[in-house]
Amino acid sequence: MRSSLFLALCSATLSYAVPTIEAVGGKFFAKDSGDQFFIKGVAYQLTEKDPLIDTEQCKRDASLMKKLGANTIRVYHVDADADHDGCMSAFADAGIYAMVDMDTFDTYILPNDPWWNQTQFDRYAQVMDAFHQYDNLLGLFVGNEIIAINNQSLSAPFIKASCRDLKAYRDSKGYRKIPVGYSATDIAELRPWLQDYLTCGGNSSENVDFYGLNSYQWCDPTDYQTSGYANLQEQAKNFPVPIFFSETGCNKPGPRLFNDQVAIFGPEMVNDWSGAIIYEWIEEANEYGLISYGPKADPTATGENIVGGFTRAGTPTPVSPDFDNLSKHWATITPTGVPRSEYDTKAISTRECPASTASGWLVNGNVALPSLGETLTASSYSSVPSATGSGTVASPSPSETKNAVSGSKEIAGMGAGLVGVMMVFTFWL
C-alpha cells in the first residue's frame, strides 16, 4: 500500500517536471530560474481528434521529439472532457511544453460574420480548465488565422474581446498567468496593423499576451534579405509581447534546409523573436511531415489509424532529409537571451492603434470592444481615443516573398472604398 502510494506521488511529481513559463514584456521566461525561454516547436495534430489522449503514442513521439531538439508542441484541437494527464506527463518528462488552441470546429470566431457569445466563451473556458493544471502548458490560443484576407479585418475586435474575457476568467479562477494569445496569417497588407492592433490601447487586460505568425516566406534556398524576414524583423522590433513563428517551414522547392532557424535564433532576430514552431510533425499529403508512421497507403484505404492514405499512429520514423536538417540546426542553436533579472521592459515599444487604410485594414483606431453576446452589423462603429497616439504605422515593404502555403497566400490590397465600411454591435444570443 505504501509502495503504491509512493509511486503515485512520484508519478504526480513527474507530471510537473518542468518550470512554468511566463510572458514578461516581449519575452518568455522560466518562472524558477529567470532564464529566457525560446520556442523550438513542432505542430502536433495527428488527426482532427485530440492527440493528447493516447499516452503510449505520446511517449513514443515525445522521445523522438527530444532527439530532434524540440521543446514545444502546438495542438490545434483538443477534447476538454478527455484525460490528458498521461500525455502531458510524457511531454513534460521530455522537457516539452504545449501550446493549445482553445477554439473548436464549431466555436471559432468567423471572419466575415464575427460574433463572440456565451457558447464560445464556455467552450474556450473548458479548455483552459482542462489544461491549467499542467506546468508544461506554455500558452493558449484564442484563434488561428481567423483573418485570412485583408477585408476580414473587422473581426479583429472580436479576437481582442475573446482574449480580454479569457484572461479575466483565468484571473477570476486564480489560475497562474497562463499566456493567452493569437496565431495570425502572414498577410503583408495586414501584418503590421493586426499585430499592432492586438497589442495597442494601453490596456494589458485586453491585449494578447503573445503573438504568433504563420509565415512560409523563407523557402530554401534563400537568405535573410531575399526571403522577407528582414521586413518581419523591422515590424517586430521591440515588440511589446513575445512574438514568434507559430507555423513555419516552407517545403517548396524542397528539400527543407531550415536555414531560417539560423536567422530566427541569430543576431538579426533573436533579440525580438522568441522562436519558431515547425509545421508539422506527421507526414501527410501536403508533404510537410518531419516523421511518418508507415508507408503511404491508398487514399481510399481504411483501417485502424489510417486516414487519407496515411497511418496516424505507431512508431515515428524520421522523414529524410528534413528531420536531420532541422535536428542539426537546433543542436547548434543555443541562444541564452537575457536573464529576467536584467530585462528592462521599458525597452519595448508601445504600439499605436492603427488607423484604417486603403489596403484593407478597416478598424479605425482604438475602437470599443464588443461585449460578450455581441455580433457585427454593417452600419457605424464608434471609436474611443487611443491611449497611445494618433494611430499611424509604417507601410509594409512590397519586396517580400509570398507565402508558399495554400490558404496563407498574401492577397492584393482592397479598394479604397472599403475603408468607409464601419460597424456596430448588436446582441446575438
mmCIF file of N, CA, C and O in Angstrom, residues 75-78 100-104 107-108 120-121 123-129 139-143 162-163 166-167 179-181:
data_model
loop_
_atom_site.group_PDB
_atom_site.id
_atom_site.type_symbol
_atom_site.label_atom_id
_atom_site.label_comp_id
_atom_site.label_asym_id
_atom_site.label_seq_id
_atom_site.Cartn_x
_atom_site.Cartn_y
_atom_site.Cartn_z
ATOM 1 N N VAL A 75 -0.871 22.216 -30.483
ATOM 2 C CA VAL A 75 -2.011 21.337 -30.730
ATOM 3 C C VAL A 75 -3.219 22.201 -31.073
ATOM 4 O O VAL A 75 -3.568 23.121 -30.331
ATOM 5 N N TYR A 76 -3.880 21.896 -32.198
ATOM 6 C CA TYR A 76 -4.931 22.756 -32.723
ATOM 7 C C TYR A 76 -6.326 22.419 -32.204
ATOM 8 O O TYR A 76 -7.183 23.297 -32.160
ATOM 9 N N HIS A 77 -6.567 21.154 -31.862
ATOM 10 C CA HIS A 77 -7.904 20.753 -31.421
ATOM 11 C C HIS A 77 -7.780 19.731 -30.298
ATOM 12 O O HIS A 77 -7.082 18.719 -30.445
ATOM 13 N N VAL A 78 -8.461 20.001 -29.173
ATOM 14 C CA VAL A 78 -8.457 19.068 -28.051
ATOM 15 C C VAL A 78 -9.884 18.864 -27.552
ATOM 16 O O VAL A 78 -10.784 19.666 -27.817
ATOM 17 N N VAL A 100 -1.810 25.267 -26.839
ATOM 18 C CA VAL A 100 -3.079 24.647 -27.209
ATOM 19 C C VAL A 100 -4.063 25.693 -27.716
ATOM 20 O O VAL A 100 -4.243 26.747 -27.078
ATOM 21 N N ASP A 101 -4.694 25.402 -28.845
ATOM 22 C CA ASP A 101 -5.763 26.251 -29.352
ATOM 23 C C ASP A 101 -7.050 25.948 -28.573
ATOM 24 O O ASP A 101 -7.412 24.786 -28.391
ATOM 25 N N MET A 102 -7.764 26.990 -28.153
ATOM 26 C CA MET A 102 -8.983 26.799 -27.366
ATOM 27 C C MET A 102 -10.225 26.652 -28.236
ATOM 28 O O MET A 102 -11.239 26.122 -27.783
ATOM 29 N N ASP A 103 -10.182 27.138 -29.471
ATOM 30 C CA ASP A 103 -11.372 27.058 -30.315
ATOM 31 C C ASP A 103 -11.545 25.659 -30.883
ATOM 32 O O ASP A 103 -10.626 24.841 -30.859
ATOM 33 N N THR A 104 -12.750 25.381 -31.368
ATOM 34 C CA THR A 104 -13.065 24.101 -31.987
ATOM 35 C C THR A 104 -13.681 24.357 -33.350
ATOM 36 O O THR A 104 -13.876 25.502 -33.762
ATOM 37 N N THR A 107 -16.818 26.461 -32.849
ATOM 38 C CA THR A 107 -16.844 27.615 -31.946
ATOM 39 C C THR A 107 -15.877 28.723 -32.346
ATOM 40 O O THR A 107 -15.817 29.754 -31.665
ATOM 41 N N TYR A 108 -15.110 28.549 -33.396
ATOM 42 C CA TYR A 108 -14.137 29.576 -33.734
ATOM 43 C C TYR A 108 -14.828 30.852 -34.217
ATOM 44 O O TYR A 108 -15.968 30.833 -34.700
ATOM 45 N N GLN A 120 -19.378 30.194 -27.164
ATOM 46 C CA GLN A 120 -17.952 30.201 -27.493
ATOM 47 C C GLN A 120 -17.112 30.354 -26.233
ATOM 48 O O GLN A 120 -16.153 29.609 -26.022
ATOM 49 N N PHE A 121 -17.463 31.328 -25.416
ATOM 50 C CA PHE A 121 -16.703 31.567 -24.189
ATOM 51 C C PHE A 121 -16.644 30.314 -23.313
ATOM 52 O O PHE A 121 -15.574 29.946 -22.814
ATOM 53 N N ARG A 123 -16.934 27.175 -24.122
ATOM 54 C CA ARG A 123 -16.107 26.104 -24.699
ATOM 55 C C ARG A 123 -14.620 26.427 -24.578
ATOM 56 O O ARG A 123 -13.806 25.543 -24.298
ATOM 57 N N TYR A 124 -14.264 27.672 -24.796
ATOM 58 C CA TYR A 124 -12.867 28.070 -24.634
ATOM 59 C C TYR A 124 -12.442 27.892 -23.173
ATOM 60 O O TYR A 124 -11.352 27.388 -22.877
ATOM 61 N N ALA A 125 -13.322 28.338 -22.264
ATOM 62 C CA ALA A 125 -13.008 28.246 -20.836
ATOM 63 C C ALA A 125 -12.835 26.795 -20.395
ATOM 64 O O ALA A 125 -12.009 26.499 -19.520
ATOM 65 N N GLN A 126 -13.589 25.884 -20.992
ATOM 66 C CA GLN A 126 -13.461 24.472 -20.652
ATOM 67 C C GLN A 126 -12.074 23.947 -21.005
ATOM 68 O O GLN A 126 -11.502 23.128 -20.269
ATOM 69 N N VAL A 127 -11.523 24.413 -22.113
ATOM 70 C CA VAL A 127 -10.161 24.002 -22.479
ATOM 71 C C VAL A 127 -9.161 24.550 -21.467
ATOM 72 O O VAL A 127 -8.246 23.844 -21.022
ATOM 73 N N MET A 128 -9.332 25.796 -21.076
ATOM 74 C CA MET A 128 -8.451 26.366 -20.062
ATOM 75 C C MET A 128 -8.557 25.588 -18.761
ATOM 76 O O MET A 128 -7.541 25.286 -18.111
ATOM 77 N N ASP A 129 -9.788 25.253 -18.363
ATOM 78 C CA ASP A 129 -9.994 24.481 -17.140
ATOM 79 C C ASP A 129 -9.271 23.131 -17.202
ATOM 80 O O ASP A 129 -8.724 22.652 -16.203
ATOM 81 N N GLY A 139 1.068 28.084 -23.336
ATOM 82 C CA GLY A 139 0.154 29.145 -23.704
ATOM 83 C C GLY A 139 -1.095 28.604 -24.359
ATOM 84 O O GLY A 139 -1.171 27.440 -24.752
ATOM 85 N N LEU A 140 -2.092 29.485 -24.505
ATOM 86 C CA LEU A 140 -3.368 29.143 -25.112
ATOM 87 C C LEU A 140 -3.682 30.148 -26.221
ATOM 88 O O LEU A 140 -3.527 31.357 -26.037
ATOM 89 N N PHE A 141 -4.141 29.625 -27.360
ATOM 90 C CA PHE A 141 -4.532 30.478 -28.482
ATOM 91 C C PHE A 141 -6.043 30.705 -28.461
ATOM 92 O O PHE A 141 -6.817 29.757 -28.288
ATOM 93 N N VAL A 142 -6.465 31.956 -28.693
ATOM 94 C CA VAL A 142 -7.890 32.237 -28.865
ATOM 95 C C VAL A 142 -8.322 32.080 -30.311
ATOM 96 O O VAL A 142 -9.520 32.089 -30.609
ATOM 97 N N GLY A 143 -7.364 31.923 -31.214
ATOM 98 C CA GLY A 143 -7.736 31.754 -32.611
ATOM 99 C C GLY A 143 -6.530 31.504 -33.476
ATOM 100 O O GLY A 143 -5.388 31.810 -33.107
ATOM 101 N N SER A 162 -12.259 38.268 -27.121
ATOM 102 C CA SER A 162 -12.134 36.907 -26.597
ATOM 103 C C SER A 162 -10.919 36.791 -25.692
ATOM 104 O O SER A 162 -10.963 36.132 -24.643
ATOM 105 N N CYS A 163 -9.843 37.452 -26.077
ATOM 106 C CA CYS A 163 -8.642 37.450 -25.245
ATOM 107 C C CYS A 163 -8.920 38.137 -23.908
ATOM 108 O O CYS A 163 -8.558 37.626 -22.838
ATOM 109 N N LEU A 166 -11.161 35.772 -21.730
ATOM 110 C CA LEU A 166 -10.490 34.559 -21.248
ATOM 111 C C LEU A 166 -9.415 34.888 -20.220
ATOM 112 O O LEU A 166 -9.209 34.133 -19.260
ATOM 113 N N LYS A 167 -8.749 36.015 -20.375
ATOM 114 C CA LYS A 167 -7.772 36.428 -19.362
ATOM 115 C C LYS A 167 -8.468 36.803 -18.052
ATOM 116 O O LYS A 167 -7.975 36.481 -16.967
ATOM 117 N N PRO A 179 -0.137 32.484 -20.456
ATOM 118 C CA PRO A 179 -0.220 33.420 -21.579
ATOM 119 C C PRO A 179 -1.338 33.043 -22.548
ATOM 120 O O PRO A 179 -1.508 31.872 -22.898
ATOM 121 N N VAL A 180 -2.110 34.047 -22.964
ATOM 122 C CA VAL A 180 -3.209 33.869 -23.904
ATOM 123 C C VAL A 180 -2.929 34.749 -25.115
ATOM 124 O O VAL A 180 -2.708 35.960 -24.977
ATOM 125 N N GLY A 181 -2.928 34.152 -26.310
ATOM 126 C CA GLY A 181 -2.560 34.928 -27.484
ATOM 127 C C GLY A 181 -3.256 34.474 -28.744
ATOM 128 O O GLY A 181 -4.254 33.746 -28.710
#
